[in-house]
Tab-separated table of C-alpha atoms in Angstrom:
chain	number	residue	atom	x	y	z
B	26	UNK	CA	78.825	80.791	158.852
B	27	UNK	CA	77.323	79.010	161.852
B	28	UNK	CA	78.209	79.703	165.439
B	29	UNK	CA	79.550	76.944	167.680
B	30	UNK	CA	77.184	74.008	168.251
B	31	UNK	CA	77.309	71.479	171.082
B	32	UNK	CA	75.121	68.416	170.586
B	33	UNK	CA	74.316	64.986	171.925
B	34	UNK	CA	74.244	61.807	169.845
B	35	UNK	CA	72.561	58.523	170.717
B	36	UNK	CA	71.777	55.149	169.151
B	37	UNK	CA	68.819	54.581	171.514
B	38	UNK	CA	70.438	51.645	173.326
B	39	UNK	CA	68.343	49.149	175.250
B	40	UNK	CA	69.684	50.054	178.673
B	41	UNK	CA	69.352	48.241	181.990
B	42	UNK	CA	67.260	49.205	184.989
B	43	UNK	CA	68.492	49.713	188.560
B	44	UNK	CA	68.582	45.948	189.123
B	45	UNK	CA	70.700	45.367	186.012
B	46	UNK	CA	67.936	43.867	183.878
B	47	UNK	CA	67.340	45.073	180.308
B	48	UNK	CA	64.400	47.399	179.826
B	49	UNK	CA	61.981	46.915	176.920
B	50	UNK	CA	62.719	48.421	173.523
B	51	UNK	CA	59.639	50.650	173.605
B	52	UNK	CA	60.677	52.001	177.008
B	53	UNK	CA	64.144	52.754	175.639
B	54	UNK	CA	62.527	54.921	172.958
B	55	UNK	CA	60.350	56.778	175.480
B	56	UNK	CA	63.378	57.309	177.729
B	57	UNK	CA	65.289	58.844	174.820
B	58	UNK	CA	62.464	61.315	174.242
B	59	UNK	CA	62.679	62.352	177.889
B	60	UNK	CA	66.456	62.695	177.571
B	61	UNK	CA	66.039	65.009	174.573
B	62	UNK	CA	63.489	67.140	176.406
B	63	UNK	CA	65.964	67.533	179.274
B	64	UNK	CA	68.719	68.342	176.769
B	65	UNK	CA	66.753	71.354	175.575
B	66	UNK	CA	65.969	72.456	179.127
B	67	UNK	CA	69.668	72.569	180.060
B	68	UNK	CA	70.766	74.465	176.944
B	69	UNK	CA	72.175	71.791	174.642
B	70	UNK	CA	72.089	72.845	170.983
B	71	UNK	CA	71.116	69.618	169.220
B	72	UNK	CA	69.927	66.058	169.788
B	73	UNK	CA	70.825	63.529	167.098
B	74	UNK	CA	69.858	59.869	166.612
B	75	UNK	CA	71.737	57.172	164.672
B	76	UNK	CA	70.427	54.435	162.386
B	77	UNK	CA	70.890	50.725	163.098
B	78	UNK	CA	68.914	47.516	162.684
B	79	UNK	CA	70.081	45.555	165.706
B	80	UNK	CA	68.457	44.201	168.846
B	81	UNK	CA	70.550	46.416	171.150
B	82	UNK	CA	69.638	49.715	169.434
B	83	UNK	CA	66.141	51.152	168.866
B	84	UNK	CA	67.109	53.839	166.334
B	85	UNK	CA	65.828	52.311	163.089
B	86	UNK	CA	63.263	55.137	162.547
B	87	UNK	CA	64.968	58.236	163.886
B	88	UNK	CA	62.647	60.690	162.127
B	89	UNK	CA	59.658	59.311	164.048
B	90	UNK	CA	61.398	59.660	167.411
B	91	UNK	CA	62.653	63.127	166.476
B	92	UNK	CA	59.112	64.185	165.576
B	93	UNK	CA	57.949	63.052	169.015
B	94	UNK	CA	60.733	65.131	170.547
B	95	UNK	CA	59.730	68.101	168.380
B	96	UNK	CA	56.240	67.999	169.882
B	97	UNK	CA	57.708	68.508	173.373
B	98	UNK	CA	60.442	71.046	172.584
B	99	UNK	CA	60.772	74.463	170.950
B	100	UNK	CA	64.430	75.288	170.351
B	101	UNK	CA	66.786	72.308	170.195
B	102	UNK	CA	67.910	71.180	166.727
B	103	UNK	CA	66.908	67.639	165.812
B	104	UNK	CA	68.871	65.422	163.481
B	105	UNK	CA	70.456	62.136	162.597
B	106	UNK	CA	73.726	61.144	164.244
B	107	UNK	CA	74.201	59.312	160.975
B	108	UNK	CA	71.775	58.214	158.307
B	109	UNK	CA	73.021	55.259	156.251
B	110	UNK	CA	72.269	56.923	152.939
B	111	UNK	CA	73.604	53.964	150.936
B	112	UNK	CA	70.550	51.875	151.843
B	113	UNK	CA	67.988	54.677	152.024
B	114	UNK	CA	65.817	56.010	149.226
B	115	UNK	CA	66.826	59.690	148.961
B	116	UNK	CA	63.276	60.677	148.032
B	117	UNK	CA	61.828	59.017	151.122
B	118	UNK	CA	64.619	60.434	153.276
B	119	UNK	CA	63.876	63.895	151.922
B	120	UNK	CA	60.140	63.615	152.623
B	121	UNK	CA	60.739	62.252	156.148
B	122	UNK	CA	63.073	65.072	157.148
B	123	UNK	CA	61.193	67.800	155.271
B	124	UNK	CA	58.143	66.787	157.290
B	125	UNK	CA	60.223	66.764	160.480
B	126	UNK	CA	61.480	70.224	159.558
B	127	UNK	CA	57.891	71.433	159.216
B	128	UNK	CA	56.599	70.001	162.495
B	129	UNK	CA	59.681	71.240	164.360
B	130	UNK	CA	59.496	74.726	162.812
B	131	UNK	CA	62.805	74.498	160.964
B	132	UNK	CA	64.939	72.484	163.379
B	133	UNK	CA	65.760	69.383	161.289
B	134	UNK	CA	69.305	68.499	160.274
B	135	UNK	CA	71.069	65.475	158.759
B	136	UNK	CA	74.373	63.652	158.861
B	137	UNK	CA	74.653	61.135	156.044
B	138	UNK	CA	77.272	58.409	155.784
B	139	UNK	CA	78.073	55.029	154.311
B	140	UNK	CA	77.756	53.189	157.625
B	141	UNK	CA	80.422	51.254	159.532
B	142	UNK	CA	77.871	48.580	160.469
B	143	UNK	CA	76.385	46.995	157.376
B	144	UNK	CA	73.312	45.076	158.541
B	145	UNK	CA	71.062	47.401	156.512
B	146	UNK	CA	72.533	46.161	153.203
B	147	UNK	CA	71.073	42.621	153.249
B	148	UNK	CA	67.986	43.842	155.102
B	149	UNK	CA	67.021	46.181	152.253
B	150	UNK	CA	68.410	44.079	149.424
B	151	UNK	CA	71.616	45.952	148.582
B	152	UNK	CA	74.979	44.443	147.657
B	153	UNK	CA	78.035	45.424	149.707
B	154	UNK	CA	80.014	45.262	146.472
B	155	UNK	CA	78.195	48.488	145.513
B	156	UNK	CA	79.142	50.200	148.801
B	157	UNK	CA	80.943	53.168	147.258
B	158	UNK	CA	78.783	53.674	144.175
B	159	UNK	CA	75.543	53.510	146.186
B	160	UNK	CA	76.583	56.365	148.438
B	161	UNK	CA	77.899	58.555	145.629
B	162	UNK	CA	74.741	58.169	143.562
B	163	UNK	CA	72.306	58.662	146.426
B	164	UNK	CA	74.156	61.659	147.789
B	165	UNK	CA	73.934	63.274	144.369
B	166	UNK	CA	70.161	62.800	144.295
B	167	UNK	CA	69.637	63.963	147.874
B	168	UNK	CA	71.594	67.172	147.293
B	169	UNK	CA	69.476	67.924	144.240
B	170	UNK	CA	66.253	67.323	146.194
B	171	UNK	CA	67.371	69.620	149.008
B	172	UNK	CA	67.753	72.496	146.544
B	173	UNK	CA	63.980	72.544	146.201
B	174	UNK	CA	63.866	72.726	142.398
B	175	UNK	CA	62.208	70.228	140.044
B	176	UNK	CA	64.686	67.367	139.679
B	177	UNK	CA	65.582	65.470	136.526
B	178	UNK	CA	67.930	62.639	137.429
B	179	UNK	CA	68.876	59.065	136.575
B	180	UNK	CA	71.118	56.457	138.193
B	181	UNK	CA	71.775	52.755	138.524
B	182	UNK	CA	69.984	51.935	141.775
B	183	UNK	CA	66.524	53.492	141.529
B	184	UNK	CA	64.057	54.694	138.920
B	185	UNK	CA	64.792	58.022	137.194
B	186	UNK	CA	63.060	61.312	137.951
B	187	UNK	CA	61.834	63.699	135.284
B	188	UNK	CA	61.129	67.300	136.284
B	189	UNK	CA	59.961	65.961	139.658
B	190	UNK	CA	59.157	68.343	142.500
B	191	UNK	CA	58.964	66.527	145.849
B	192	UNK	CA	56.887	67.788	148.753
B	193	UNK	CA	56.705	69.080	151.380
B	194	UNK	CA	58.867	71.991	150.272
B	195	UNK	CA	61.543	73.367	152.596
B	196	UNK	CA	62.657	76.995	152.884
B	197	UNK	CA	66.087	77.745	151.451
B	198	UNK	CA	68.863	76.776	153.852
B	199	UNK	CA	66.755	74.367	155.889
B	200	UNK	CA	67.853	70.808	156.727
B	201	UNK	CA	71.603	71.448	156.900
B	202	UNK	CA	73.206	68.206	155.732
B	203	UNK	CA	76.671	67.015	156.775
B	204	UNK	CA	78.750	64.138	155.431
B	205	UNK	CA	79.974	61.764	158.130
B	206	UNK	CA	83.522	60.471	157.608
B	207	UNK	CA	85.227	57.742	159.616
B	208	UNK	CA	88.685	57.725	158.062
B	209	UNK	CA	88.483	57.751	154.260
B	210	UNK	CA	90.266	60.564	152.380
B	211	UNK	CA	87.968	59.917	149.421
B	212	UNK	CA	84.954	60.653	151.626
B	213	UNK	CA	86.538	63.911	152.768
B	214	UNK	CA	87.040	65.037	149.188
B	215	UNK	CA	83.510	63.951	148.275
B	216	UNK	CA	82.028	66.157	151.020
B	217	UNK	CA	83.971	69.131	149.650
B	218	UNK	CA	82.980	68.361	146.059
B	219	UNK	CA	79.295	68.353	146.976
B	220	UNK	CA	79.718	71.521	149.055
B	221	UNK	CA	78.602	69.898	152.316
B	222	UNK	CA	79.928	70.357	155.874
B	223	UNK	CA	82.206	67.616	157.236
B	224	UNK	CA	81.489	65.523	160.351
B	225	UNK	CA	84.443	63.491	161.605
B	226	UNK	CA	83.422	60.318	163.457
B	227	UNK	CA	85.890	59.107	166.099
B	228	UNK	CA	85.330	55.828	167.944
B	229	UNK	CA	88.936	55.095	168.932
B	230	UNK	CA	92.290	56.859	169.020
B	231	UNK	CA	93.318	60.473	169.241
B	232	UNK	CA	90.884	62.913	167.610
B	233	UNK	CA	93.873	65.025	166.603
B	234	UNK	CA	94.892	62.327	164.115
B	235	UNK	CA	92.134	63.737	161.889
B	236	UNK	CA	94.058	67.006	161.434
B	237	UNK	CA	95.351	65.942	157.969
B	238	UNK	CA	91.733	65.304	156.910
B	239	UNK	CA	90.782	68.789	158.045
B	240	UNK	CA	93.541	70.246	155.902
B	241	UNK	CA	92.572	67.990	152.984
B	242	UNK	CA	88.960	69.153	153.284
B	243	UNK	CA	89.945	72.820	153.262
B	244	UNK	CA	92.140	72.325	150.183
B	245	UNK	CA	89.426	70.355	148.411
B	246	UNK	CA	86.866	73.091	149.098
B	247	UNK	CA	89.154	75.603	147.418
B	248	UNK	CA	89.864	73.302	144.482
B	249	UNK	CA	86.144	72.768	143.885
B	250	UNK	CA	85.305	76.459	144.215
B	251	UNK	CA	83.331	75.994	147.416
B	252	UNK	CA	83.155	78.489	150.303
B	253	UNK	CA	84.590	77.670	153.722
B	254	UNK	CA	82.251	75.236	155.446
B	255	UNK	CA	81.941	74.064	159.054
B	256	UNK	CA	83.659	70.973	160.448
B	257	UNK	CA	82.277	68.898	163.304
B	258	UNK	CA	83.353	65.956	165.446
B	259	UNK	CA	81.355	63.001	166.778
B	260	UNK	CA	83.067	61.237	169.670
B	261	UNK	CA	82.200	59.252	172.783
B	262	UNK	CA	81.922	60.233	176.421
B	263	UNK	CA	80.327	60.424	179.819
B	264	UNK	CA	80.181	63.127	182.490
B	265	UNK	CA	79.716	62.748	186.253
B	266	UNK	CA	80.416	64.920	189.286
B	267	UNK	CA	84.009	63.624	189.586
B	268	UNK	CA	86.510	61.871	187.326
B	269	UNK	CA	86.425	58.734	189.473
B	270	UNK	CA	82.634	58.550	189.437
B	271	UNK	CA	82.535	58.943	185.655
B	272	UNK	CA	85.083	56.160	185.172
B	273	UNK	CA	83.296	53.868	187.624
B	274	UNK	CA	79.915	54.279	185.908
B	275	UNK	CA	81.050	54.171	182.272
B	276	UNK	CA	83.718	51.428	182.305
B	277	UNK	CA	81.580	48.276	182.799
B	278	UNK	CA	79.138	49.308	180.061
B	279	UNK	CA	81.957	50.362	177.721
B	280	UNK	CA	83.646	47.006	178.362
B	281	UNK	CA	80.447	45.114	177.603
B	282	UNK	CA	79.710	47.096	174.420
B	283	UNK	CA	83.195	46.756	172.982
B	284	UNK	CA	83.447	43.088	173.908
B	285	UNK	CA	80.396	42.545	171.687
B	286	UNK	CA	82.060	44.562	168.919
B	287	UNK	CA	85.337	42.655	169.362
B	288	UNK	CA	83.518	39.335	169.027
B	289	UNK	CA	81.766	40.480	165.825
B	290	UNK	CA	84.753	42.119	164.156
B	291	UNK	CA	87.642	39.988	165.345
B	292	UNK	CA	89.155	42.692	167.554
B	293	UNK	CA	90.927	42.122	170.846
B	294	UNK	CA	88.585	42.591	173.833
B	295	UNK	CA	89.104	45.940	175.588
B	296	UNK	CA	91.199	46.171	178.753
B	297	UNK	CA	90.856	48.726	181.513
B	298	UNK	CA	94.271	50.166	180.643
B	299	UNK	CA	93.143	50.680	177.056
B	300	UNK	CA	89.988	52.360	178.329
B	301	UNK	CA	92.054	54.701	180.500
B	302	UNK	CA	94.263	55.526	177.519
B	303	UNK	CA	91.179	56.424	175.479
B	304	UNK	CA	89.992	58.608	178.362
B	305	UNK	CA	93.369	60.276	178.746
B	306	UNK	CA	93.982	61.204	175.107
B	307	UNK	CA	91.676	59.192	172.850
B	308	UNK	CA	88.036	59.068	171.821
B	309	UNK	CA	86.471	58.767	175.311
B	310	UNK	CA	85.680	62.172	176.798
B	311	UNK	CA	85.007	60.881	180.317
B	312	UNK	CA	85.279	62.740	183.612
B	313	UNK	CA	84.076	65.673	185.631
B	314	UNK	CA	82.584	68.724	183.900
B	315	UNK	CA	85.924	70.544	184.100
B	316	UNK	CA	87.878	67.585	182.711
B	317	UNK	CA	85.524	67.042	179.790
B	318	UNK	CA	85.204	70.752	179.011
B	319	UNK	CA	88.991	71.097	178.787
B	320	UNK	CA	89.277	68.159	176.406
B	321	UNK	CA	86.461	69.513	174.251
B	322	UNK	CA	88.020	72.971	174.014
B	323	UNK	CA	91.462	71.551	173.229
B	324	UNK	CA	90.060	69.284	170.509
B	325	UNK	CA	87.878	71.950	168.925
B	326	UNK	CA	90.825	74.312	168.794
B	327	UNK	CA	93.213	71.687	167.393
B	328	UNK	CA	90.849	70.688	164.568
B	329	UNK	CA	89.215	74.081	163.846
B	330	UNK	CA	85.810	72.680	164.765
B	331	UNK	CA	82.560	74.618	164.870
B	332	UNK	CA	80.474	71.653	166.066
B	333	UNK	CA	81.018	69.036	168.783
B	334	UNK	CA	78.626	66.094	169.213
B	335	UNK	CA	79.045	63.820	172.216
B	336	UNK	CA	77.802	60.243	171.840
B	337	UNK	CA	76.876	59.990	175.469
B	338	UNK	CA	76.779	57.089	177.926
B	339	UNK	CA	78.133	54.263	175.763
B	340	UNK	CA	76.399	50.921	176.200
B	341	UNK	CA	73.582	49.999	178.553
B	342	UNK	CA	74.127	52.825	181.069
B	343	UNK	CA	70.838	53.184	183.021
B	344	UNK	CA	68.451	56.002	182.198
B	345	UNK	CA	68.987	57.685	185.573
B	346	UNK	CA	72.730	58.060	184.941
B	347	UNK	CA	72.076	59.249	181.407
B	348	UNK	CA	69.756	61.975	182.657
B	349	UNK	CA	72.283	63.102	185.277
B	350	UNK	CA	74.991	63.207	182.591
B	351	UNK	CA	72.841	65.335	180.290
B	352	UNK	CA	72.225	67.784	183.123
B	353	UNK	CA	75.953	68.222	183.748
B	354	UNK	CA	76.830	68.446	180.060
B	355	UNK	CA	74.234	71.125	179.407
B	356	UNK	CA	74.576	73.205	182.553
B	357	UNK	CA	78.328	72.968	183.169
B	358	UNK	CA	80.400	71.393	180.409
B	359	UNK	CA	79.196	73.471	177.465
B	360	UNK	CA	79.403	76.810	179.249
B	361	UNK	CA	82.895	75.987	180.527
B	362	UNK	CA	84.048	74.835	177.077
B	363	UNK	CA	82.797	78.091	175.575
B	364	UNK	CA	84.736	80.039	178.237
B	365	UNK	CA	87.930	78.124	177.492
B	366	UNK	CA	87.541	78.624	173.745
B	367	UNK	CA	86.910	82.343	174.171
B	368	UNK	CA	89.953	82.652	176.427
B	369	UNK	CA	92.231	81.079	173.820
B	370	UNK	CA	93.316	83.754	171.326
B	371	UNK	CA	93.503	81.290	168.439
B	372	UNK	CA	90.121	79.801	169.275
B	373	UNK	CA	88.596	83.261	169.666
B	374	UNK	CA	89.937	84.252	166.254
B	375	UNK	CA	88.563	81.047	164.692
B	376	UNK	CA	85.144	81.609	166.266
B	377	UNK	CA	85.101	85.198	165.000
B	378	UNK	CA	85.937	83.974	161.501
B	379	UNK	CA	83.044	81.534	161.665
B	380	UNK	CA	80.630	84.296	162.629
B	381	UNK	CA	81.766	86.645	159.852
């Protein structure tokens, strides 16, 4: 089983410069490459990019950006924060990430999900009425392709394959693929049925509320005759030298981002008190290195996690602050979280079980 992994997730936001003006989309992509290079230098385990088709995010072709990062790094794992498999062609997705795996010398990984934002459905000609069936069918094909054997397959949403071997080949065990789940028990059971690791995605509320899903996943693995598999968590956060500095930097960009989301989805606009509640016990891991490390260790222990991915610097936080945050996360937060986990007898036992 894998050892503990601490990663960073990003949607490649179009940030602002020091004067508060938006930078260009191409500069946002180049900045993200620099952020990933720094992430490796400070000891972060993985760098993962989402998939959206919106003017505020530049992550519509994550495999291309990850390949650029691969050319400037040697160790850090490179993956998707989520790939919207429902509107992807599994064959093309396989070839993209198999090629990334080759150029990165075996560092590619995937998280696949159904997507909470649905702009890719009309863009690529898919019907939201097929939301569930699309994901089920495409996950089935992707899993078969990842096994590396000739595939014979048929479905409702693409042409069939007959004894088809897709290249480039990948060595056995490469491109670890997780199923991202945002709150659906059916998705938890599906991940177990396909024998894939589970990634819990938290964007609001207490992470600990996912504990019943963790137990459901473990039971479903047993029922489907699968071995124990790792569980990860994707959540939001920002790190600065002090708690007050972290709150001061992150709040205005969080407010702006979630006001946009509230307008689109009919939510109530965020208040500062709600933000502080999320920071205190919810999805926002914001504060000094010690504060964030404690929350990470507590959450990983509570949910039996072997992987923690921080979606860092929510909104249009300037590149300079993002780089400073990455430095603190890599050099201080991760090492402190590992210390706290090792010092906790239950966490130490869980980590030992994962390594066995």
